[in-house]
Amino acid sequence: MKNKYLVTILLSSILIWACTDKKETSSASGTDSLAVADTTAINADTLTTNEPIINDVVKDTVLDNAARFIAGLPQLTENSFTALQADKYWKEYQTSMDANWDKMYKTRLSKMAAWEKSTFSTSIDDSLSLFYPFSGPDFLHAFYLFPHSKEFVMAALEPIREVVPLDTISEKNRDEFLDSLGNSLRDIFNKSYFITTHMQNDLKQVKGVLPPLYFFIERSGHELLEQKFFTLNEDGTEKEVKGSQIHWQKTPGVKLIFRDRVTLEIKTLYYYSISISNAGLNDRPAFVKFIEQRAPVNTFVKSASYLMHKEAFTKIKTIILKNSNHVFQDDTGMPYKNFKNKLEWTGQFYGEYIKPVKDFSSELYQADLDSAYKAGGKRDLPFSLGYHWSTKKQNYMLFSKAKLAPNR
């Protein structure tokens, strides 16, 4: 029976892959051959022995069912969300999310995926864990640039909250939840980044970063297996806590384990709701240890409001420089002077460098970076990702640590 189940799932996954080309929309259909126990809350405590065990991870099917509903994707088994798919508002939400996703995939994500495969992956060690500071809940672009990473570590101010059980609340509240989530995603669809002021309002309605994280994980072709809320011990190791207590913690985190529906590769995402300013990191040495324990890592920075150009964010720069083998960033990340003329770093320049958008001070213009671009050697960037979404004159830089000479 176990082998039959695995074969069935594998064949179903291959069909989904063929139809979607590494994306999933509501056009996917079909049912799994395995019946699962139904519950009414997104809570690990509701797991039963009927849940499938995948690489020693007990799959929380309730979690995955809820995540598919949130992502506007059809259920693959009969469960408490199946009937809710007939709701008029959910169908409208599904249609809207499909249209937005398809447009974004065609104009941005497909180009990123092709560039990653042909160019980017050959320039980095893509097996390393990915560190994504100032990320918000943007797992989406991290995955499309670093699809081979098995671990993603994200950190930002946006809060972590338990997701309300959408299959038990009123239809009115459920519709309001979906409406708020759709609003929170509008900037990602249209501009490729979250706007802080919009997020502060939108995430109040959907109760934190988990709904958009679910959305991106499911739409990028994965199934959620497990979710745990945690904080850190002094030595940087995880200490599980109840979801209802997560907002009391100094270093609140959520751990999501998920699996590619085609390759069956299991990945882990850590999201920390913390300040990574000097003051925030000085108050959380355990988080610094958590990053150091994963070194060397790849680091990705985009649309980061030029915070690392300020004196209040020098510590996070030190952490990145110390623990990263590769840093992929736009000009909103670390100033070019932090890499320029440093023997241990080599740089590759992509796209076009122009002055910061008008929302930011002209003082953030980097003449030395402009000179580096004009000196030649810049490479094409076939997609737009960042603040210059209207002109598509984006810049990205890949800084890599030089290989150390072997001992003689």
C-alpha positions as a Markdown table, in Angstrom:
| # | Residue | x | y | z |
|---|---|---|---|---|
| 1 | Met | 0.0 | 0.0 | 0.0 |
| 2 | Lys | 2.8 | 2.4 | 0.9 |
| 3 | Asn | 4.5 | 1.8 | -2.5 |
| 4 | Lys | 1.2 | 2.2 | -4.3 |
| 5 | Tyr | 0.6 | 5.5 | -2.5 |
| 6 | Leu | 4.1 | 6.8 | -3.4 |
| 7 | Val | 3.7 | 5.9 | -7.1 |
| 8 | Thr | 0.3 | 7.6 | -7.2 |
| 9 | Ile | 1.5 | 10.8 | -5.7 |
| 10 | Leu | 4.6 | 10.8 | -7.9 |
| 11 | Leu | 2.6 | 10.4 | -11.1 |
| 12 | Ser | 0.1 | 13.1 | -10.0 |
| 13 | Ser | 3.0 | 15.4 | -9.3 |
| 14 | Ile | 4.5 | 14.9 | -12.7 |
| 15 | Leu | 1.2 | 15.7 | -14.3 |
| 16 | Ile | 0.9 | 18.9 | -12.3 |
| 17 | Trp | 4.5 | 19.9 | -13.2 |
| 18 | Ala | 3.8 | 19.3 | -16.9 |
| 19 | Cys | 0.7 | 21.5 | -16.8 |
| 20 | Thr | 2.2 | 24.4 | -14.8 |
| 21 | Asp | 5.9 | 24.6 | -15.5 |
| 22 | Lys | 7.0 | 25.2 | -11.9 |
| 23 | Lys | 3.9 | 27.1 | -11.0 |
| 24 | Glu | 0.5 | 26.1 | -9.8 |
| 25 | Thr | -2.8 | 27.7 | -10.6 |
| 26 | Ser | -6.4 | 26.6 | -10.0 |
| 27 | Ser | -6.5 | 24.9 | -13.3 |
| 28 | Ala | -4.8 | 21.9 | -11.6 |
| 29 | Ser | -7.3 | 19.2 | -10.6 |
| 30 | Gly | -7.5 | 15.7 | -9.3 |
| 31 | Thr | -7.6 | 13.9 | -6.0 |
| 32 | Asp | -5.1 | 12.0 | -3.9 |
| 33 | Ser | -5.7 | 8.4 | -3.4 |
| 34 | Leu | -5.2 | 8.7 | 0.4 |
| 35 | Ala | -8.0 | 9.6 | 2.6 |
| 36 | Val | -7.0 | 11.8 | 5.5 |
| 37 | Ala | -8.6 | 12.7 | 8.9 |
| 38 | Asp | -10.4 | 16.0 | 8.9 |
| 39 | Thr | -10.2 | 18.5 | 11.8 |
| 40 | Thr | -11.3 | 22.1 | 12.3 |
| 41 | Ala | -8.2 | 23.9 | 13.4 |
| 42 | Ile | -4.7 | 24.6 | 12.0 |
| 43 | Asn | -3.0 | 23.1 | 15.0 |
| 44 | Ala | -0.3 | 20.5 | 15.2 |
| 45 | Asp | -2.0 | 19.0 | 18.3 |
| 46 | Thr | -4.8 | 17.8 | 16.0 |
| 47 | Leu | -2.6 | 15.3 | 14.2 |
| 48 | Thr | -3.6 | 11.7 | 14.2 |
| 49 | Thr | -1.8 | 8.5 | 13.4 |
| 50 | Asn | -3.6 | 8.5 | 10.1 |
| 51 | Glu | -1.3 | 11.3 | 8.9 |
| 52 | Pro | 1.3 | 10.3 | 6.3 |
| 53 | Ile | 4.9 | 10.2 | 7.5 |
| 54 | Ile | 7.4 | 11.8 | 5.1 |
| 55 | Asn | 11.1 | 11.4 | 5.9 |
| 56 | Asp | 10.3 | 11.2 | 9.6 |
| 57 | Val | 8.1 | 14.3 | 9.3 |
| 58 | Val | 4.4 | 13.7 | 10.1 |
| 59 | Lys | 2.5 | 15.7 | 7.5 |
| 60 | Asp | -0.1 | 18.1 | 8.9 |
| 61 | Thr | -2.7 | 17.6 | 6.2 |
| 62 | Val | -5.0 | 20.2 | 7.9 |
| 63 | Leu | -2.2 | 22.8 | 7.5 |
| 64 | Asp | -1.7 | 22.0 | 3.9 |
| 65 | Asn | -5.4 | 22.0 | 3.1 |
| 66 | Ala | -5.7 | 25.4 | 4.7 |
| 67 | Ala | -2.7 | 26.7 | 2.8 |
| 68 | Arg | -4.1 | 25.6 | -0.5 |
| 69 | Phe | -7.4 | 27.3 | 0.3 |
| 70 | Ile | -5.5 | 30.5 | 1.2 |
| 71 | Ala | -3.5 | 30.2 | -2.0 |
| 72 | Gly | -6.7 | 30.0 | -4.1 |
| 73 | Leu | -5.8 | 26.4 | -5.2 |
| 74 | Pro | -8.3 | 23.5 | -5.3 |
| 75 | Gln | -8.3 | 20.8 | -2.6 |
| 76 | Leu | -6.7 | 17.5 | -3.6 |
| 77 | Thr | -8.8 | 15.5 | -1.1 |
| 78 | Glu | -12.2 | 15.6 | 0.5 |
| 79 | Asn | -11.9 | 17.7 | 3.6 |
| 80 | Ser | -13.5 | 20.6 | 5.6 |
| 81 | Phe | -12.4 | 23.1 | 2.9 |
| 82 | Thr | -13.9 | 21.3 | -0.1 |
| 83 | Ala | -17.4 | 22.7 | 0.3 |
| 84 | Leu | -16.1 | 26.2 | 1.0 |
| 85 | Gln | -14.6 | 26.2 | -2.5 |
| 86 | Ala | -18.2 | 26.7 | -3.8 |
| 87 | Asp | -18.5 | 30.0 | -2.0 |
| 88 | Lys | -19.0 | 32.8 | -4.5 |
| 89 | Tyr | -16.3 | 35.0 | -3.0 |
| 90 | Trp | -13.7 | 32.3 | -2.9 |
| 91 | Lys | -14.2 | 31.6 | -6.6 |
| 92 | Glu | -13.8 | 35.3 | -7.3 |
| 93 | Tyr | -10.6 | 35.3 | -5.2 |
| 94 | Gln | -9.4 | 32.2 | -7.0 |
| 95 | Thr | -9.9 | 33.8 | -10.4 |
| 96 | Ser | -8.2 | 37.0 | -9.3 |
| 97 | Met | -5.2 | 35.2 | -7.8 |
| 98 | Asp | -4.8 | 33.0 | -10.9 |
| 99 | Ala | -4.8 | 36.0 | -13.2 |
| 100 | Asn | -2.3 | 37.9 | -11.0 |
| 101 | Trp | 0.0 | 34.9 | -10.6 |
| 102 | Asp | -0.1 | 34.0 | -14.4 |
| 103 | Lys | 0.8 | 37.6 | -15.3 |
| 104 | Met | 3.6 | 37.8 | -12.7 |
| 105 | Tyr | 4.9 | 34.4 | -13.8 |
| 106 | Lys | 5.0 | 35.4 | -17.5 |
| 107 | Thr | 6.6 | 38.8 | -16.9 |
| 108 | Arg | 8.9 | 38.1 | -14.0 |
| 109 | Leu | 9.2 | 34.7 | -12.4 |
| 110 | Ser | 9.7 | 32.7 | -15.6 |
| 111 | Lys | 12.5 | 35.0 | -16.6 |
| 112 | Met | 14.1 | 34.7 | -13.2 |
| 113 | Ala | 13.9 | 30.9 | -13.3 |
| 114 | Ala | 15.5 | 30.8 | -16.8 |
| 115 | Trp | 18.3 | 33.3 | -15.7 |
| 116 | Glu | 18.9 | 31.3 | -12.5 |
| 117 | Lys | 19.3 | 28.1 | -14.5 |
| 118 | Ser | 21.5 | 29.5 | -17.3 |
| 119 | Thr | 23.6 | 32.1 | -15.4 |
| 120 | Phe | 23.2 | 32.6 | -11.7 |
| 121 | Ser | 23.5 | 29.0 | -10.5 |
| 122 | Thr | 26.9 | 28.6 | -12.2 |
| 123 | Ser | 28.3 | 31.6 | -10.2 |
| 124 | Ile | 27.3 | 30.5 | -6.7 |
| 125 | Asp | 27.3 | 27.5 | -4.4 |
| 126 | Asp | 23.6 | 27.0 | -4.5 |
| 127 | Ser | 23.6 | 24.2 | -1.9 |
| 128 | Leu | 24.2 | 26.7 | 1.0 |
| 129 | Ser | 21.4 | 27.9 | 3.3 |
| 130 | Leu | 20.0 | 31.3 | 2.3 |
| 131 | Phe | 19.9 | 34.2 | 4.6 |
| 132 | Tyr | 17.4 | 36.9 | 3.6 |
| 133 | Pro | 17.4 | 39.9 | 6.0 |
| 134 | Phe | 14.7 | 42.6 | 5.7 |
| 135 | Ser | 12.6 | 40.0 | 3.8 |
| 136 | Gly | 9.1 | 40.5 | 5.1 |
| 137 | Pro | 7.2 | 37.4 | 4.0 |
| 138 | Asp | 8.8 | 37.4 | 0.5 |
| 139 | Phe | 9.7 | 33.7 | 0.2 |
| 140 | Leu | 8.6 | 33.9 | -3.5 |
| 141 | His | 11.6 | 35.7 | -5.0 |
| 142 | Ala | 14.1 | 34.0 | -2.7 |
| 143 | Phe | 12.9 | 30.6 | -4.0 |
| 144 | Tyr | 13.0 | 31.6 | -7.6 |
| 145 | Leu | 16.6 | 32.8 | -7.3 |
| 146 | Phe | 17.8 | 30.1 | -5.0 |
| 147 | Pro | 15.6 | 27.1 | -5.8 |
| 148 | His | 18.2 | 24.6 | -4.7 |
| 149 | Ser | 18.6 | 25.9 | -1.2 |
| 150 | Lys | 17.3 | 23.5 | 1.4 |
| 151 | Glu | 17.0 | 26.1 | 4.1 |
| 152 | Phe | 15.8 | 29.6 | 4.0 |
| 153 | Val | 16.3 | 32.0 | 7.0 |
| 154 | Met | 14.3 | 35.2 | 6.8 |
| 155 | Ala | 14.1 | 38.1 | 9.3 |
| 156 | Ala | 12.0 | 41.2 | 9.4 |
| 157 | Leu | 9.7 | 43.3 | 11.6 |
| 158 | Glu | 6.4 | 41.9 | 10.3 |
| 159 | Pro | 4.7 | 39.9 | 13.1 |
| 160 | Ile | 4.0 | 36.1 | 13.5 |
| 161 | Arg | 0.5 | 35.1 | 14.5 |
| 162 | Glu | -1.5 | 31.9 | 14.4 |
| 163 | Val | -3.7 | 31.7 | 11.4 |
| 164 | Val | -7.4 | 31.7 | 12.2 |
| 165 | Pro | -9.2 | 28.4 | 11.3 |
| 166 | Leu | -10.9 | 29.5 | 8.1 |
| 167 | Asp | -13.1 | 26.5 | 7.9 |
| 168 | Thr | -14.8 | 27.3 | 11.2 |
| 169 | Ile | -15.3 | 31.1 | 11.1 |
| 170 | Ser | -18.2 | 32.9 | 9.5 |
| 171 | Glu | -18.4 | 33.3 | 5.8 |
| 172 | Lys | -18.3 | 37.1 | 6.3 |
| 173 | Asn | -15.0 | 36.9 | 8.3 |
| 174 | Arg | -13.6 | 34.4 | 5.8 |
| 175 | Asp | -14.3 | 36.7 | 2.9 |
| 176 | Glu | -12.8 | 39.7 | 4.7 |
| 177 | Phe | -9.7 | 37.6 | 5.4 |
| 178 | Leu | -9.3 | 36.7 | 1.7 |
| 179 | Asp | -9.9 | 40.3 | 0.7 |
| 180 | Ser | -7.2 | 41.5 | 3.1 |
| 181 | Leu | -4.7 | 38.9 | 1.9 |
| 182 | Gly | -5.3 | 39.8 | -1.7 |
| 183 | Asn | -4.7 | 43.4 | -0.8 |
| 184 | Ser | -1.4 | 42.5 | 1.0 |
| 185 | Leu | -0.2 | 40.8 | -2.2 |
| 186 | Arg | -0.9 | 43.6 | -4.6 |
| 187 | Asp | 2.5 | 45.2 | -4.3 |
| 188 | Ile | 4.3 | 41.9 | -4.8 |
| 189 | Phe | 2.2 | 41.2 | -8.0 |
| 190 | Asn | 2.7 | 44.7 | -9.4 |
| 191 | Lys | 6.0 | 46.0 | -8.1 |
| 192 | Ser | 7.9 | 42.9 | -6.7 |
| 193 | Tyr | 8.2 | 44.1 | -3.1 |
| 194 | Phe | 6.1 | 44.7 | -0.1 |
| 195 | Ile | 5.5 | 48.3 | 1.0 |
| 196 | Thr | 6.0 | 48.7 | 4.7 |
| 197 | Thr | 3.1 | 51.1 | 5.3 |
| 198 | His | 0.7 | 48.9 | 3.3 |
| 199 | Met | 1.9 | 45.8 | 5.2 |
| 200 | Gln | 1.3 | 47.3 | 8.6 |
| 201 | Asn | -2.4 | 47.7 | 7.8 |
| 202 | Asp | -2.9 | 44.6 | 5.7 |
| 203 | Leu | -1.2 | 42.1 | 8.0 |
| 204 | Lys | -3.4 | 43.3 | 10.9 |
| 205 | Gln | -6.3 | 41.8 | 9.0 |
| 206 | Val | -4.7 | 38.5 | 8.2 |
| 207 | Lys | -2.8 | 38.3 | 11.5 |
| 208 | Gly | 0.8 | 38.3 | 10.4 |
| 209 | Val | 3.2 | 36.8 | 7.8 |
| 210 | Leu | 1.9 | 33.2 | 7.7 |
| 211 | Pro | -0.9 | 33.6 | 5.1 |
| 212 | Pro | 1.4 | 35.2 | 2.5 |
| 213 | Leu | 4.1 | 32.6 | 3.3 |
| 214 | Tyr | 1.5 | 29.8 | 2.8 |
| 215 | Phe | 0.4 | 31.5 | -0.5 |
| 216 | Phe | 4.0 | 31.6 | -1.9 |
| 217 | Ile | 4.9 | 28.1 | -0.8 |
| 218 | Glu | 1.9 | 26.5 | -2.3 |
| 219 | Arg | 1.8 | 28.5 | -5.5 |
| 220 | Ser | 5.5 | 27.7 | -6.1 |
| 221 | Gly | 4.7 | 24.0 | -6.3 |
| 222 | His | 5.2 | 22.8 | -2.7 |
| 223 | Glu | 3.1 | 21.1 | -0.1 |
| 224 | Leu | 3.3 | 22.1 | 3.6 |
| 225 | Leu | 4.3 | 19.3 | 5.9 |
| 226 | Glu | 4.8 | 20.9 | 9.3 |
| 227 | Gln | 4.7 | 24.2 | 11.2 |
| 228 | Lys | 6.3 | 25.0 | 14.6 |
| 229 | Phe | 6.5 | 28.1 | 16.6 |
| 230 | Phe | 9.7 | 28.6 | 18.5 |
| 231 | Thr | 12.2 | 30.9 | 20.2 |
| 232 | Leu | 15.9 | 30.5 | 20.7 |
| 233 | Asn | 17.9 | 29.2 | 23.6 |
| 234 | Glu | 21.0 | 31.1 | 24.6 |
| 235 | Asp | 23.2 | 28.8 | 22.4 |
| 236 | Gly | 21.1 | 29.5 | 19.3 |
| 237 | Thr | 19.1 | 26.2 | 19.3 |
| 238 | Glu | 15.4 | 26.1 | 18.9 |
| 239 | Lys | 12.9 | 26.0 | 21.8 |
| 240 | Glu | 9.4 | 25.2 | 20.7 |
| 241 | Val | 6.6 | 27.3 | 22.1 |
| 242 | Lys | 2.8 | 27.4 | 21.7 |
| 243 | Gly | 1.5 | 29.6 | 18.9 |
| 244 | Ser | -0.6 | 31.5 | 21.4 |
| 245 | Gln | 2.6 | 32.5 | 23.3 |
| 246 | Ile | 4.7 | 33.5 | 20.3 |
| 247 | His | 4.2 | 37.2 | 20.6 |
| 248 | Trp | 5.6 | 37.2 | 24.2 |
| 249 | Gln | 9.0 | 35.9 | 23.0 |
| 250 | Lys | 12.1 | 38.1 | 22.6 |
| 251 | Thr | 13.1 | 36.2 | 19.5 |
| 252 | Pro | 9.8 | 34.9 | 18.0 |
| 253 | Gly | 10.2 | 32.5 | 15.1 |
| 254 | Val | 8.2 | 30.1 | 13.0 |
| 255 | Lys | 9.6 | 27.0 | 11.2 |
| 256 | Leu | 7.8 | 25.7 | 8.1 |
| 257 | Ile | 8.8 | 22.4 | 6.5 |
| 258 | Phe | 7.6 | 21.8 | 3.0 |
| 259 | Arg | 8.1 | 19.5 | 0.1 |
| 260 | Asp | 8.4 | 20.0 | -3.7 |
| 261 | Arg | 5.4 | 18.2 | -5.2 |
| 262 | Val | 7.5 | 17.0 | -8.2 |
| 263 | Thr | 11.0 | 16.4 | -7.0 |
| 264 | Leu | 9.8 | 15.4 | -3.4 |
| 265 | Glu | 12.8 | 17.5 | -2.0 |
| 266 | Ile | 12.1 | 18.7 | 1.5 |
| 267 | Lys | 13.0 | 22.3 | 2.5 |
| 268 | Thr | 12.8 | 24.3 | 5.6 |
| 269 | Leu | 11.9 | 28.0 | 6.1 |
| 270 | Tyr | 12.7 | 29.9 | 9.3 |
| 271 | Tyr | 11.1 | 33.3 | 9.7 |
| 272 | Tyr | 12.0 | 35.6 | 12.6 |
| 273 | Ser | 10.0 | 38.6 | 13.6 |
| 274 | Ile | 12.8 | 40.8 | 15.0 |
| 275 | Ser | 14.6 | 44.1 | 14.6 |
| 276 | Ile | 18.0 | 43.5 | 13.0 |
| 277 | Ser | 19.2 | 47.0 | 13.9 |
| 278 | Asn | 22.2 | 47.3 | 16.1 |
| 279 | Ala | 20.0 | 47.5 | 19.1 |
| 280 | Gly | 17.9 | 44.6 | 18.1 |
| 281 | Leu | 20.8 | 42.3 | 17.4 |
| 282 | Asn | 22.7 | 43.3 | 20.6 |
| 283 | Asp | 19.5 | 42.3 | 22.5 |
| 284 | Arg | 19.4 | 38.9 | 20.6 |
| 285 | Pro | 22.8 | 37.3 | 20.6 |
| 286 | Ala | 21.1 | 33.9 | 20.2 |
| 287 | Phe | 19.9 | 34.9 | 16.7 |
| 288 | Val | 23.5 | 35.8 | 15.8 |
| 289 | Lys | 24.6 | 32.4 | 16.9 |
| 290 | Phe | 21.8 | 30.8 | 14.9 |
| 291 | Ile | 23.2 | 32.4 | 11.7 |
| 292 | Glu | 26.8 | 31.6 | 12.6 |
| 293 | Gln | 25.9 | 28.0 | 13.1 |
| 294 | Arg | 24.8 | 27.8 | 9.4 |
| 295 | Ala | 27.8 | 29.5 | 7.9 |
| 296 | Pro | 28.8 | 29.7 | 5.2 |
| 297 | Val | 25.5 | 31.0 | 3.8 |
| 298 | Asn | 24.3 | 32.8 | 0.7 |
| 299 | Thr | 22.8 | 36.2 | 1.5 |
| 300 | Phe | 20.0 | 37.9 | -0.6 |
| 301 | Val | 19.0 | 41.5 | -0.1 |
| 302 | Lys | 16.5 | 43.5 | -2.1 |
| 303 | Ser | 14.2 | 46.5 | -1.6 |
| 304 | Ala | 15.7 | 47.0 | 1.8 |
| 305 | Ser | 15.1 | 50.8 | 2.2 |
| 306 | Tyr | 18.9 | 51.5 | 2.2 |
| 307 | Leu | 18.9 | 50.7 | 5.9 |
| 308 | Met | 22.4 | 49.3 | 5.9 |
| 309 | His | 23.6 | 52.7 | 4.7 |
| 310 | Lys | 22.8 | 54.0 | 8.2 |
| 311 | Glu | 24.9 | 53.9 | 11.4 |
| 312 | Ala | 22.1 | 52.0 | 13.2 |
| 313 | Phe | 22.6 | 48.9 | 11.0 |
| 314 | Thr | 26.3 | 48.3 | 11.0 |
| 315 | Lys | 26.1 | 45.0 | 13.0 |
| 316 | Ile | 24.0 | 43.2 | 10.4 |
| 317 | Lys | 26.6 | 44.1 | 7.8 |
| 318 | Thr | 29.3 | 42.6 | 9.9 |
| 319 | Ile | 27.2 | 39.4 | 10.3 |
| 320 | Ile | 26.7 | 39.2 | 6.5 |
| 321 | Leu | 30.3 | 39.8 | 5.6 |
| 322 | Lys | 31.6 | 37.3 | 8.1 |
| 323 | Asn | 29.2 | 34.5 | 7.4 |
| 324 | Ser | 28.4 | 34.7 | 3.7 |
| 325 | Asn | 30.2 | 33.1 | 0.7 |
| 326 | His | 28.0 | 35.0 | -1.7 |
| 327 | Val | 26.0 | 38.2 | -1.4 |
| 328 | Phe | 23.4 | 39.0 | -4.1 |
| 329 | Gln | 21.8 | 42.4 | -3.6 |
| 330 | Asp | 20.6 | 45.6 | -5.3 |
| 331 | Asp | 21.8 | 49.0 | -4.3 |
| 332 | Thr | 19.4 | 49.1 | -1.3 |
| 333 | Gly | 21.6 | 46.6 | 0.5 |
| 334 | Met | 25.1 | 47.2 | 1.7 |
| 335 | Pro | 27.0 | 50.2 | 0.2 |
| 336 | Tyr | 29.4 | 49.3 | -2.5 |
| 337 | Lys | 32.3 | 50.7 | -0.4 |
| 338 | Asn | 31.9 | 47.7 | 1.9 |
| 339 | Phe | 33.1 | 45.4 | -0.9 |
| 340 | Lys | 35.2 | 47.7 | -3.1 |
| 341 | Asn | 38.9 | 47.1 | -3.1 |
| 342 | Lys | 38.5 | 44.2 | -0.7 |
| 343 | Leu | 40.8 | 41.4 | -1.6 |
| 344 | Glu | 38.5 | 38.7 | -0.2 |
| 345 | Trp | 35.6 | 39.8 | -2.4 |
| 346 | Thr | 35.0 | 39.8 | -6.2 |
| 347 | Gly | 32.0 | 41.4 | -7.8 |
| 348 | Gln | 29.8 | 40.8 | -10.8 |
| 349 | Phe | 27.4 | 43.6 | -11.9 |
| 350 | Tyr | 24.0 | 43.1 | -13.6 |
| 351 | Gly | 21.5 | 45.5 | -15.1 |
| 352 | Glu | 21.8 | 49.2 | -14.9 |
| 353 | Tyr | 22.6 | 51.5 | -12.1 |
| 354 | Ile | 20.7 | 54.8 | -11.8 |
| 355 | Lys | 19.9 | 57.2 | -8.9 |
| 356 | Pro | 17.6 | 56.0 | -6.1 |
| 357 | Val | 13.9 | 56.5 | -6.6 |
| 358 | Lys | 12.4 | 59.7 | -5.4 |
| 359 | Asp | 11.1 | 58.1 | -2.2 |
| 360 | Phe | 14.7 | 58.0 | -0.9 |
| 361 | Ser | 17.3 | 60.7 | -0.4 |
| 362 | Ser | 19.6 | 61.6 | -3.3 |
| 363 | Glu | 22.4 | 61.3 | -0.8 |
| 364 | Leu | 22.0 | 57.6 | -1.2 |
| 365 | Tyr | 23.4 | 57.8 | -4.7 |
| 366 | Gln | 26.7 | 55.9 | -4.9 |
| 367 | Ala | 29.2 | 57.6 | -7.3 |
| 368 | Asp | 31.7 | 54.7 | -6.9 |
| 369 | Leu | 29.0 | 52.2 | -7.8 |
| 370 | Asp | 28.0 | 54.2 | -10.8 |
| 371 | Ser | 31.7 | 54.3 | -11.9 |
| 372 | Ala | 32.0 | 50.5 | -11.5 |
| 373 | Tyr | 29.0 | 50.0 | -13.8 |
| 374 | Lys | 30.3 | 52.5 | -16.3 |
| 375 | Ala | 33.7 | 50.9 | -16.3 |
| 376 | Gly | 32.3 | 48.0 | -18.2 |
| 377 | Gly | 31.8 | 44.4 | -17.5 |
| 378 | Lys | 28.1 | 44.8 | -16.5 |
| 379 | Arg | 25.9 | 41.9 | -17.6 |
| 380 | Asp | 22.3 | 41.7 | -18.7 |
| 381 | Leu | 19.5 | 41.4 | -16.1 |
| 382 | Pro | 16.5 | 40.0 | -18.0 |
| 383 | Phe | 13.9 | 40.6 | -15.3 |
| 384 | Ser | 12.7 | 43.6 | -13.1 |
| 385 | Leu | 12.9 | 43.2 | -9.4 |
| 386 | Gly | 13.0 | 46.1 | -7.0 |
| 387 | Tyr | 12.2 | 49.8 | -6.6 |
| 388 | His | 12.7 | 50.8 | -10.2 |
| 389 | Trp | 9.8 | 48.7 | -11.3 |
| 390 | Ser | 8.3 | 51.6 | -13.4 |
| 391 | Thr | 11.4 | 52.1 | -15.5 |
| 392 | Lys | 12.8 | 48.5 | -15.2 |
| 393 | Lys | 16.2 | 50.0 | -14.8 |
| 394 | Gln | 17.2 | 47.6 | -12.1 |
| 395 | Asn | 20.6 | 46.8 | -10.7 |
| 396 | Tyr | 21.9 | 43.7 | -8.9 |
| 397 | Met | 25.4 | 42.8 | -7.8 |
| 398 | Leu | 26.9 | 39.4 | -6.9 |
| 399 | Phe | 29.8 | 39.6 | -4.5 |
| 400 | Ser | 31.7 | 36.3 | -3.8 |
| 401 | Lys | 34.4 | 35.5 | -1.4 |
| 402 | Ala | 37.7 | 34.8 | -3.3 |
| 403 | Lys | 39.0 | 31.3 | -3.0 |
| 404 | Leu | 41.7 | 31.0 | -0.4 |
| 405 | Ala | 45.0 | 29.6 | -1.6 |
| 406 | Pro | 45.7 | 26.1 | -0.3 |
| 407 | Asn | 48.4 | 25.6 | 2.4 |
| 408 | Arg | 51.8 | 24.6 | 1.0 |
